[in-house]
PDB file of C-alpha atoms and ligand atoms in Angstrom:
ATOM      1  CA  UNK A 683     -21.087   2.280 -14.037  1.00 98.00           C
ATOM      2  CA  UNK A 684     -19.857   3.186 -10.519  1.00 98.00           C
ATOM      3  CA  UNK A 685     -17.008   3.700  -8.452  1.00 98.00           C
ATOM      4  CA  UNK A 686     -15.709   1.479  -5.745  1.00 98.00           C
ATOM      5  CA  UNK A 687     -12.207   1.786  -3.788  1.00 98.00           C
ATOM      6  CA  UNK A 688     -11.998  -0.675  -1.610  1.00 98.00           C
ATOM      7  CA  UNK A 689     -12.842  -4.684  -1.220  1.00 98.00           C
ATOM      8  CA  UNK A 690     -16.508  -4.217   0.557  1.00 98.00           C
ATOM      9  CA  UNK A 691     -17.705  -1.725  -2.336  1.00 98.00           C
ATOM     10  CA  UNK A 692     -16.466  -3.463  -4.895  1.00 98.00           C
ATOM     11  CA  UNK A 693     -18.739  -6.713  -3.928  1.00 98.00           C
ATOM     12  CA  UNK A 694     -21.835  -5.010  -2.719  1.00 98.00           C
ATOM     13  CA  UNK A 695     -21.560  -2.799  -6.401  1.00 98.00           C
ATOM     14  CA  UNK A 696     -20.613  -5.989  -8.638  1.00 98.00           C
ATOM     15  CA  UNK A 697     -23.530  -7.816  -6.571  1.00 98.00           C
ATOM     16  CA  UNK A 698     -26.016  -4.960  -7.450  1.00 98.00           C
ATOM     17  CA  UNK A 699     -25.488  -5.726 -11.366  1.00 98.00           C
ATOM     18  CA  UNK A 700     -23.620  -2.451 -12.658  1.00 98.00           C
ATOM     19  CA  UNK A 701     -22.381  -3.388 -15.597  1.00 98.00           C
ATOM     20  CA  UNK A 702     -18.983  -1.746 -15.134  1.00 98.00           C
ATOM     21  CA  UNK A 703     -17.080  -0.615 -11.795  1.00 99.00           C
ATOM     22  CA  UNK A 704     -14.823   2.350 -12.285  1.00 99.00           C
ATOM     23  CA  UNK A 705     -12.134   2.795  -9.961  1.00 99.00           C
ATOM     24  CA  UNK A 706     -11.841   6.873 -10.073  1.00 98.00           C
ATOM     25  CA  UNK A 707      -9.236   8.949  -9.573  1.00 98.00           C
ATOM     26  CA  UNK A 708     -11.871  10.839  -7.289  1.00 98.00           C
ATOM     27  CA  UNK A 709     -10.335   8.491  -4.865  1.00 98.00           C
ATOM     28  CA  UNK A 710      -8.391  11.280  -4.155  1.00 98.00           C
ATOM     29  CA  UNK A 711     -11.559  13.389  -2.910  1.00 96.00           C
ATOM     30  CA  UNK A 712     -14.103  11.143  -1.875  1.00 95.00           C
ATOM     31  CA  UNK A 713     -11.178   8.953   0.423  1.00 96.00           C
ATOM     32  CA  UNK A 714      -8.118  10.680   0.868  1.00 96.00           C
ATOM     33  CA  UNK A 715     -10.361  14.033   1.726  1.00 95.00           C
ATOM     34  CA  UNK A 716      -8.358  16.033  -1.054  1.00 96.00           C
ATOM     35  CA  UNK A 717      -9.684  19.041  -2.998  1.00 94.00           C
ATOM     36  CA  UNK A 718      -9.206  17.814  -6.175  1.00 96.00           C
ATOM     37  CA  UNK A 719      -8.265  14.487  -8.204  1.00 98.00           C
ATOM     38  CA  UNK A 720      -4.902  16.306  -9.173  1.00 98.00           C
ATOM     39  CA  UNK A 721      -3.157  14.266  -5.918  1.00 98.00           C
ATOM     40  CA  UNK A 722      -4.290  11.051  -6.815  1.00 98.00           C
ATOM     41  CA  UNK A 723      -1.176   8.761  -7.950  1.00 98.00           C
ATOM     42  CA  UNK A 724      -0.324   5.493  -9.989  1.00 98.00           C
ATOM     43  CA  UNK A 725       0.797   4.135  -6.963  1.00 98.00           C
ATOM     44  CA  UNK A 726      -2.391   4.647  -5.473  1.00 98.00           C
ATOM     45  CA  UNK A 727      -4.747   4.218  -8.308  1.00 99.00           C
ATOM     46  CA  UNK A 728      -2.467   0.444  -8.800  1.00 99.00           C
ATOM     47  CA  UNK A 729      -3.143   0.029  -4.754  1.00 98.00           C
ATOM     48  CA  UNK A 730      -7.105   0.534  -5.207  1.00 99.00           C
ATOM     49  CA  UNK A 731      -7.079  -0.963  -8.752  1.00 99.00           C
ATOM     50  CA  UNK A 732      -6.066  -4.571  -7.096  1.00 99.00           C
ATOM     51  CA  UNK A 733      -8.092  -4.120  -4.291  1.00 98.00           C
ATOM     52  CA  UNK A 734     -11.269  -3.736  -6.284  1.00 99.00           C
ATOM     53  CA  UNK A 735     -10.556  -6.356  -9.077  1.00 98.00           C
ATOM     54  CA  UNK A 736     -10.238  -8.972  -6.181  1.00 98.00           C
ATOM     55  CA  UNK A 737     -13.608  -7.896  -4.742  1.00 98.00           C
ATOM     56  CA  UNK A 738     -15.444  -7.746  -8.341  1.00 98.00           C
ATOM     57  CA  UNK A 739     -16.093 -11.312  -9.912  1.00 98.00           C
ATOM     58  CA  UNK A 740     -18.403 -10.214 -12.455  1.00 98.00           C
ATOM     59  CA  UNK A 741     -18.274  -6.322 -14.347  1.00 98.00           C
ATOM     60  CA  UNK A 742     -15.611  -5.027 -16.459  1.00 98.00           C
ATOM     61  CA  UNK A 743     -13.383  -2.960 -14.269  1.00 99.00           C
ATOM     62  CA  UNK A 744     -12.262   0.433 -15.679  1.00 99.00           C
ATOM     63  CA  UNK A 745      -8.865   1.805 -13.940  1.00 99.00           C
ATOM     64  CA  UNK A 746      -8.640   5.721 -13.927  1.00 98.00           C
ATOM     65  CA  UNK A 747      -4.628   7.082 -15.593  1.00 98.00           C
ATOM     66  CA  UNK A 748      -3.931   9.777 -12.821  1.00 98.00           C
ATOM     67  CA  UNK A 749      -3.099  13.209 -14.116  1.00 98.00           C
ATOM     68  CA  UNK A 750      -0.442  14.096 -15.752  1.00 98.00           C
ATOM     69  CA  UNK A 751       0.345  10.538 -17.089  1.00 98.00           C
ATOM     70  CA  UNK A 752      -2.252  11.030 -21.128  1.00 97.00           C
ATOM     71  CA  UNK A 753      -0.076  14.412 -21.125  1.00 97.00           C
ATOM     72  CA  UNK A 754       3.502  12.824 -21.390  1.00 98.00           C
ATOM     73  CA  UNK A 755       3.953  11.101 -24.801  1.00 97.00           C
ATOM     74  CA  UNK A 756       1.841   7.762 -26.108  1.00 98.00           C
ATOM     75  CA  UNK A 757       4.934   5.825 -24.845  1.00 98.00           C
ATOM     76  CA  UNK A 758       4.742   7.077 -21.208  1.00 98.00           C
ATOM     77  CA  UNK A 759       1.002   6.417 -21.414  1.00 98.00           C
ATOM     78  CA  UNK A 760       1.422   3.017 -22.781  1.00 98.00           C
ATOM     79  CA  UNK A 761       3.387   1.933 -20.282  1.00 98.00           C
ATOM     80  CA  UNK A 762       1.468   3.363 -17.040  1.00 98.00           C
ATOM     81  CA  UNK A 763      -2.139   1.929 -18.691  1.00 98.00           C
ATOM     82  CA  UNK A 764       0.064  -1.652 -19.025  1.00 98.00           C
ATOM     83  CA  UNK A 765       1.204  -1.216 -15.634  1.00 98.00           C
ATOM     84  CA  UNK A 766      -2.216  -0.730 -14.077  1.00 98.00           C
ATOM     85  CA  UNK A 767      -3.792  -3.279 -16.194  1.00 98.00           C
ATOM     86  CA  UNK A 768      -0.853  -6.022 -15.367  1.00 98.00           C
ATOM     87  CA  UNK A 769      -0.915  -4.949 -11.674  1.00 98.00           C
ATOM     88  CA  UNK A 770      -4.284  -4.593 -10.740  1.00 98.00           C
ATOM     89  CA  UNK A 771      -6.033  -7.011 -12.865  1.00 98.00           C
ATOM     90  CA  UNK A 772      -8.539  -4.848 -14.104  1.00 98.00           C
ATOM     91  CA  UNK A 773      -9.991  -5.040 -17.655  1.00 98.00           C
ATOM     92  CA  UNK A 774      -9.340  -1.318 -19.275  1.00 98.00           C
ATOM     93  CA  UNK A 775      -8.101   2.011 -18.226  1.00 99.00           C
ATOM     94  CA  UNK A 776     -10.216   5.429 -18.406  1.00 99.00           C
ATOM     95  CA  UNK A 777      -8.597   8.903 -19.173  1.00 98.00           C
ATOM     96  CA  UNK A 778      -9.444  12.486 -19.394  1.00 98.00           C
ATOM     97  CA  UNK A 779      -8.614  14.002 -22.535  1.00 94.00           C
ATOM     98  CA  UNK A 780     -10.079  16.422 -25.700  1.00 97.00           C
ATOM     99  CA  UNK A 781      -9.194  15.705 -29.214  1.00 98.00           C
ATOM    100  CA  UNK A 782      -5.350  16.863 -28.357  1.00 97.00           C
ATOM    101  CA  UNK A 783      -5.450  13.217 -26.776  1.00 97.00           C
ATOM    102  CA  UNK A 784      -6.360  11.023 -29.497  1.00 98.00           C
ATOM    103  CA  UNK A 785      -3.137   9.889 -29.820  1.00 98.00           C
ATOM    104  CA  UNK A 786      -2.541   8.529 -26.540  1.00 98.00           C
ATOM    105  CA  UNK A 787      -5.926   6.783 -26.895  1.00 98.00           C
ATOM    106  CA  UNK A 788      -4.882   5.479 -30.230  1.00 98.00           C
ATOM    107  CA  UNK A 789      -1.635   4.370 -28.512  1.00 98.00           C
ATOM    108  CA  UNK A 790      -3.049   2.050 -25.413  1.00 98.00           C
ATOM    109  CA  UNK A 791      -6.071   0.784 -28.183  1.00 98.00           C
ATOM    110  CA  UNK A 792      -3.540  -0.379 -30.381  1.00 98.00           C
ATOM    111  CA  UNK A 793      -1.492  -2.183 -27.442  1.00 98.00           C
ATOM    112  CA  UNK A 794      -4.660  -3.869 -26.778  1.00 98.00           C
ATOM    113  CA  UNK A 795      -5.599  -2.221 -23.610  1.00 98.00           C
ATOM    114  CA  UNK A 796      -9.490  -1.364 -23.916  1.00 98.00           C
ATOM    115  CA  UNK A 797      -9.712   2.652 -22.917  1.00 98.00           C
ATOM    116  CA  UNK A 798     -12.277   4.878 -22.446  1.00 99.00           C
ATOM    117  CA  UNK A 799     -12.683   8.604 -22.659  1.00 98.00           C
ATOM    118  CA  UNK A 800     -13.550  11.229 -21.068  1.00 98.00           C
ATOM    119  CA  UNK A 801     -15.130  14.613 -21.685  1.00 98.00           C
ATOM    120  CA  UNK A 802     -16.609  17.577 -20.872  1.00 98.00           C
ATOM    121  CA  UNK A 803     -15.919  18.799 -17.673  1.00 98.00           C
ATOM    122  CA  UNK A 804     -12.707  17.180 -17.018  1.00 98.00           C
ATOM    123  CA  UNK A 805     -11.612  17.684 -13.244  1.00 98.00           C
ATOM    124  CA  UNK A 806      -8.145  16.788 -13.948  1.00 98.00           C
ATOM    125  CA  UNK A 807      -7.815  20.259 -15.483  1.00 98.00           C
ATOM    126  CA  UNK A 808     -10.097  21.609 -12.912  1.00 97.00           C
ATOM    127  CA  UNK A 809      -8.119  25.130 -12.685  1.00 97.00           C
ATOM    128  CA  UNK A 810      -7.740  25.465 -16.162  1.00 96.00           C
ATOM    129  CA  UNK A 811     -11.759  25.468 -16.814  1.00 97.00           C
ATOM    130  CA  UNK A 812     -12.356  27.598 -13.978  1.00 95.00           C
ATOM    131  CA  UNK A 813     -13.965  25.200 -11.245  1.00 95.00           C
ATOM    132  CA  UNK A 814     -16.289  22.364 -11.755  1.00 95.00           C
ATOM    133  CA  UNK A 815     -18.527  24.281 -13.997  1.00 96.00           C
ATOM    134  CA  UNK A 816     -20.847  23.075 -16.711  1.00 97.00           C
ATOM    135  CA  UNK A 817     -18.914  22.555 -20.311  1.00 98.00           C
ATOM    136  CA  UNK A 818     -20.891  24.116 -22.665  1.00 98.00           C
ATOM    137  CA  UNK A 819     -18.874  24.665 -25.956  1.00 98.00           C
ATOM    138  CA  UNK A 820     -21.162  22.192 -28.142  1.00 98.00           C
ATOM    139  CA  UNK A 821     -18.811  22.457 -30.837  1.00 98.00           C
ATOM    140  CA  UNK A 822     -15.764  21.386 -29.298  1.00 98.00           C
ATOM    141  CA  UNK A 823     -17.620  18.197 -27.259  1.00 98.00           C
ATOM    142  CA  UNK A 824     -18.617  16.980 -30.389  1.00 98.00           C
ATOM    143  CA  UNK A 825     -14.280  17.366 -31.942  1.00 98.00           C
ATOM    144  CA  UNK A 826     -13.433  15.670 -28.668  1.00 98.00           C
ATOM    145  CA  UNK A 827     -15.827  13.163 -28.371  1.00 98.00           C
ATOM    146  CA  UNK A 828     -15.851  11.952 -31.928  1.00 98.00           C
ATOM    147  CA  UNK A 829     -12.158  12.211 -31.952  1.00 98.00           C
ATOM    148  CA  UNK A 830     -11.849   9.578 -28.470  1.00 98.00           C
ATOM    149  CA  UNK A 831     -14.280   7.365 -30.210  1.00 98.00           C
ATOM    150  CA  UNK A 832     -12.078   7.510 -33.531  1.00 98.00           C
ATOM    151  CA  UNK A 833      -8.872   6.889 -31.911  1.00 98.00           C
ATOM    152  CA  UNK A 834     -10.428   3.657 -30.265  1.00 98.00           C
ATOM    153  CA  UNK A 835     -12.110   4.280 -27.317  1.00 98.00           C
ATOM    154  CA  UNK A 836     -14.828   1.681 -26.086  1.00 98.00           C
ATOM    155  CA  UNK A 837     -16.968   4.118 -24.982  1.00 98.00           C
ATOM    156  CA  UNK A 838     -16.747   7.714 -23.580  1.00 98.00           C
ATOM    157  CA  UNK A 839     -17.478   9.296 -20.278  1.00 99.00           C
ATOM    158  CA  UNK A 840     -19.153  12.930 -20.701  1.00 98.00           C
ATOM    159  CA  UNK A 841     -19.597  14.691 -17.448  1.00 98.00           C
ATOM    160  CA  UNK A 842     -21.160  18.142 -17.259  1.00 98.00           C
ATOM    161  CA  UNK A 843     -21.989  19.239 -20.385  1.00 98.00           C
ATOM    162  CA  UNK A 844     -25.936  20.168 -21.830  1.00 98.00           C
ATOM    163  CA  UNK A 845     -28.497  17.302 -22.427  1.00 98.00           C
ATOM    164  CA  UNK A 846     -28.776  18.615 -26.287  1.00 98.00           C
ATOM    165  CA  UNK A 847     -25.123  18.115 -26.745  1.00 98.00           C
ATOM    166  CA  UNK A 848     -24.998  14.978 -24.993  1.00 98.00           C
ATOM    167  CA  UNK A 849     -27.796  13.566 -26.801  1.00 98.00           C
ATOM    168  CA  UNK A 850     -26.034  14.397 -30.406  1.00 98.00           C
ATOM    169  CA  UNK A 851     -22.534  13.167 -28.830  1.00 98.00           C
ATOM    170  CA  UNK A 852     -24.620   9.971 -28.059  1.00 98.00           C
ATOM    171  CA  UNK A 853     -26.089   9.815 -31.752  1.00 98.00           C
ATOM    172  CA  UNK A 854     -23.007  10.674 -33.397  1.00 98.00           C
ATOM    173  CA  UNK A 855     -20.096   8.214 -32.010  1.00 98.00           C
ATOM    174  CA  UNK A 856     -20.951   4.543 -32.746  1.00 98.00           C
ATOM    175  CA  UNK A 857     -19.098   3.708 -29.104  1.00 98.00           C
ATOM    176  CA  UNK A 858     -21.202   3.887 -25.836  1.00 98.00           C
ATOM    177  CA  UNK A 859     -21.560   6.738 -23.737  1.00 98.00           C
ATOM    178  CA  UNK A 860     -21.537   7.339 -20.355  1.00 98.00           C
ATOM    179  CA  UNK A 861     -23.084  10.062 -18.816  1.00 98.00           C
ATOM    180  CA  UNK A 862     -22.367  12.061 -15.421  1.00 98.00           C
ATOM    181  CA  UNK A 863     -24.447  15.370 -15.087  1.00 98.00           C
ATOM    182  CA  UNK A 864     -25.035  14.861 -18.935  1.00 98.00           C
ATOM    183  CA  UNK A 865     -29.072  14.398 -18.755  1.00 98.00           C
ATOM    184  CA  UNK A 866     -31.043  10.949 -19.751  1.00 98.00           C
ATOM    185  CA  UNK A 867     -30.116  10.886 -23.303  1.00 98.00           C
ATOM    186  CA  UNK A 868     -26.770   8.897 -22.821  1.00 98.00           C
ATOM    187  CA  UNK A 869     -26.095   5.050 -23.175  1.00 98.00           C
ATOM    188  CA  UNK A 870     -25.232   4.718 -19.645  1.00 98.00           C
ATOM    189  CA  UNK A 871     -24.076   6.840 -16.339  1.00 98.00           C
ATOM    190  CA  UNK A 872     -21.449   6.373 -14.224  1.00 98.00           C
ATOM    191  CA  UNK A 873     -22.118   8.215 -10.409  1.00 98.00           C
ATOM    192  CA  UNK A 874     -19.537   8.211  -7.329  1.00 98.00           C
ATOM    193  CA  UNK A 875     -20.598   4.945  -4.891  1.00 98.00           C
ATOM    194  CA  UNK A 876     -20.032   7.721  -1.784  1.00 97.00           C
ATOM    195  CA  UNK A 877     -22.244  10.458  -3.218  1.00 97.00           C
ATOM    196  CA  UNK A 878     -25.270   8.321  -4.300  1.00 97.00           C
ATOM    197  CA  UNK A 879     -25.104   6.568  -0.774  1.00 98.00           C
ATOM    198  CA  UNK A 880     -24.598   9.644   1.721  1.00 96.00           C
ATOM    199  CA  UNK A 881     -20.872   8.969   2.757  1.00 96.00           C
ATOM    200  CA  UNK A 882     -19.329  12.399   1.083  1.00 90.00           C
ATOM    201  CA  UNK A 883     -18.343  14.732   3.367  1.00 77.00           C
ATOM    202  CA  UNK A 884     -18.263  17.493   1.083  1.00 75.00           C
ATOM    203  CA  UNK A 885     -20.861  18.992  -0.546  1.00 81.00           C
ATOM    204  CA  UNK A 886     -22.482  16.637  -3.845  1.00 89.00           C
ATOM    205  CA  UNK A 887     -22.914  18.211  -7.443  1.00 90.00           C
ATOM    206  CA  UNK A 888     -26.235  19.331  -8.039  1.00 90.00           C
ATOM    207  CA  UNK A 889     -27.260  16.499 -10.785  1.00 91.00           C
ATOM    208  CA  UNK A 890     -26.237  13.706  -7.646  1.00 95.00           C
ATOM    209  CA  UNK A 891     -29.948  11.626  -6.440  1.00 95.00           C
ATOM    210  CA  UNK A 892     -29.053  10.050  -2.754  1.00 95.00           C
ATOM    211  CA  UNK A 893     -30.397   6.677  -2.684  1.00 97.00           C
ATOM    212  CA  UNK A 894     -29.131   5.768   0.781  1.00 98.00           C
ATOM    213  CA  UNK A 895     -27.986   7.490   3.928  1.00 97.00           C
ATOM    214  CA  UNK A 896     -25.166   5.222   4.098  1.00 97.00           C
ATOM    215  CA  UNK A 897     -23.128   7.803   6.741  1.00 97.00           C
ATOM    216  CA  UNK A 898     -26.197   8.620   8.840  1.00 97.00           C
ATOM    217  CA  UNK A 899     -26.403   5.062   9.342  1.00 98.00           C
ATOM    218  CA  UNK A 900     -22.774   4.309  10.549  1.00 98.00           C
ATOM    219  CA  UNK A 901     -22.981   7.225  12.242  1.00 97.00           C
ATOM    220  CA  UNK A 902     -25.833   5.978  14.307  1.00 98.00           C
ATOM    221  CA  UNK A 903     -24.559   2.502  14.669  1.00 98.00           C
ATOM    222  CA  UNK A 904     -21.009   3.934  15.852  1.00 98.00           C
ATOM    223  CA  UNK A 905     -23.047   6.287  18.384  1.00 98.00           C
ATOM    224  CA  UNK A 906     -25.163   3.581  19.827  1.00 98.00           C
ATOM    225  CA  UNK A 907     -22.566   1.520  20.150  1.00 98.00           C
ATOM    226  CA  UNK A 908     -20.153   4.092  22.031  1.00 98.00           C
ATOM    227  CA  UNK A 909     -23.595   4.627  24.404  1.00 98.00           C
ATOM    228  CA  UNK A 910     -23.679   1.295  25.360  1.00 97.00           C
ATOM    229  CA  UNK A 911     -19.971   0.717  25.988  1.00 97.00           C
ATOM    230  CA  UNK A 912     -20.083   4.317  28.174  1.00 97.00           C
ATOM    231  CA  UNK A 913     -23.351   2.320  29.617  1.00 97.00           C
ATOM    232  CA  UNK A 914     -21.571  -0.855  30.770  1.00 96.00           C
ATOM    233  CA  UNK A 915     -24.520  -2.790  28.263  1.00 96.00           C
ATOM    234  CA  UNK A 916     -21.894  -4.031  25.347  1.00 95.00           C
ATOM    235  CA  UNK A 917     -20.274  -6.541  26.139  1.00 91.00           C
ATOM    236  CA  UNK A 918     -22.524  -8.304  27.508  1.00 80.00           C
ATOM    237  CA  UNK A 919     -21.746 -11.735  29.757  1.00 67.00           C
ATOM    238  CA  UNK A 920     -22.702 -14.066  26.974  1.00 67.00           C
ATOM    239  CA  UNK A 921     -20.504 -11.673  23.843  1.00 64.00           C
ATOM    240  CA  UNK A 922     -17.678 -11.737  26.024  1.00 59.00           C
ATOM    241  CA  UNK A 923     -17.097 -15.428  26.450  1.00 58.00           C
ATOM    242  CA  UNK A 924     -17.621 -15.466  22.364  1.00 56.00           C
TER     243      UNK A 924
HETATM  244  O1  LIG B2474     -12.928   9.704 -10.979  1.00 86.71           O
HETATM  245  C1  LIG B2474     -14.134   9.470 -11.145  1.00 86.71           C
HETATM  246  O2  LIG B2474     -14.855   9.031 -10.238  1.00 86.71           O
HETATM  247  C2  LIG B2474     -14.705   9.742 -12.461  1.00 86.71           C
HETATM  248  C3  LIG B2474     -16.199   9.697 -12.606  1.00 86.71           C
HETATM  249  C4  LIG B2474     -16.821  10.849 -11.941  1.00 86.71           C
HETATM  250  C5  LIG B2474     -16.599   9.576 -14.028  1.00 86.71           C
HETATM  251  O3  LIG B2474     -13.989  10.008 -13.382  1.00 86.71           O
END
């Protein structure tokens, strides 16, 4: 799994094969430049949502709830994960929760809206665990992990939290998992598109591999481009006449 915002990402990432494309509410960072996916809103999440289910012909497309909306009551929860689903087009909604959550899960599985979890370190709640910090109560990742995949989650994001306890999680729970600084021993991972491929501007968690240099190159391009327009070389005779 991966995340895409926008129309161009979502086609290059459904053409590379991911199985799943995961419109996060790390929109908020990654895009919008904010410190934190707290910001990010329905409105916005619907806005990217459609965007990236008209670009993606081929994955399952996961929708992220924006905080506070798993917090408000299983109706209020409902109703936003029908509204993204119905809006946007995409196939299931994701949302951050521990076992206190189960009902809201419950809730949008019985409606018939595929969910998924997500544990560990939640960034939603970001000031409440202290920063984005490794989650390391074993214990408790197992309560809230078993407890998404009872109340009907498809599968289960865990992000952060020790290879050991992500291995068990991933033995234990009969739903996939899908790891994000969680070690090899998951079912699948799930990375940001902009931190694998070099276009964050902030700095990248620790556990991120670069594959591409993705804003070194538009960087260049944009540079060489702005030289030769200073130049007098672009456009040239035969580019301007089309
Ligand atoms: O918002 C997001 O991009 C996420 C992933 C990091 C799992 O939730």
């Amino acid at each position: 799994m991966v995340t895409a915002y926008d129309f161009p990402t979502a086609r290059l990432v459904d053409a590379a094969g991911v199985d799943c494309v995961l419109v996060g509410d790390s929109v908020a960072m990654v895009v919008a430049g904010r410190s934190s996916t707290i910001p990010a809103t329905i409105e916005q999440m619907i806005y990217h949502g459609e965007i990236v289910s008209r670009g993606v012909e081929r994955a399952f497309v996961v929708v992220d709830l924006p905080f506070p909306l798993q917090h408000l009551g299983v109706e209020r929860a409902i109703e936003a994960s029908a509204r993204i689903l119905k809006e946007t087009g995409c196939q299931g909604v994701k949302l951050e929760g521990t076992a206190g959550q189960a009902d809201v899960i419950a809730g949008i599985a019985g409606a018939g809206i595929p969910v998924m979890g997500h544990v560990g370190l939640r960034p939603q709640a970001v000031h409440q665990l202290g920063g984005y910090r490794m989650q390391r109560d074993h214990d408790r990742l197992m309560d809230d992990a078993k407890a998404a995949a009872a109340a009907g989650a498809f599968a289960v994001v865990l992000e952060c939290i020790p290879q050991e306890t992500a291995a068990a999680i991933t033995e234990s729970i009969a739903v996939p998992t899908i790891g994000i600084g969680a070690g090899v021993r998951c079912d699948g991972q799930v990375l940001v598109l902009h931190d694998m491929v070099g276009l964050s501007s902030d700095r990248v968690p620790r556990f991120v591999r670069r594959y591409a240099d993705a804003g070194g190159a538009i960087r260049d391009a944009v540079s060489r481009w702005h030289a030769d327009v200073v130049e007098r070389r672009f456009p040239g005779s035969d580019e301007t006449l089309g």
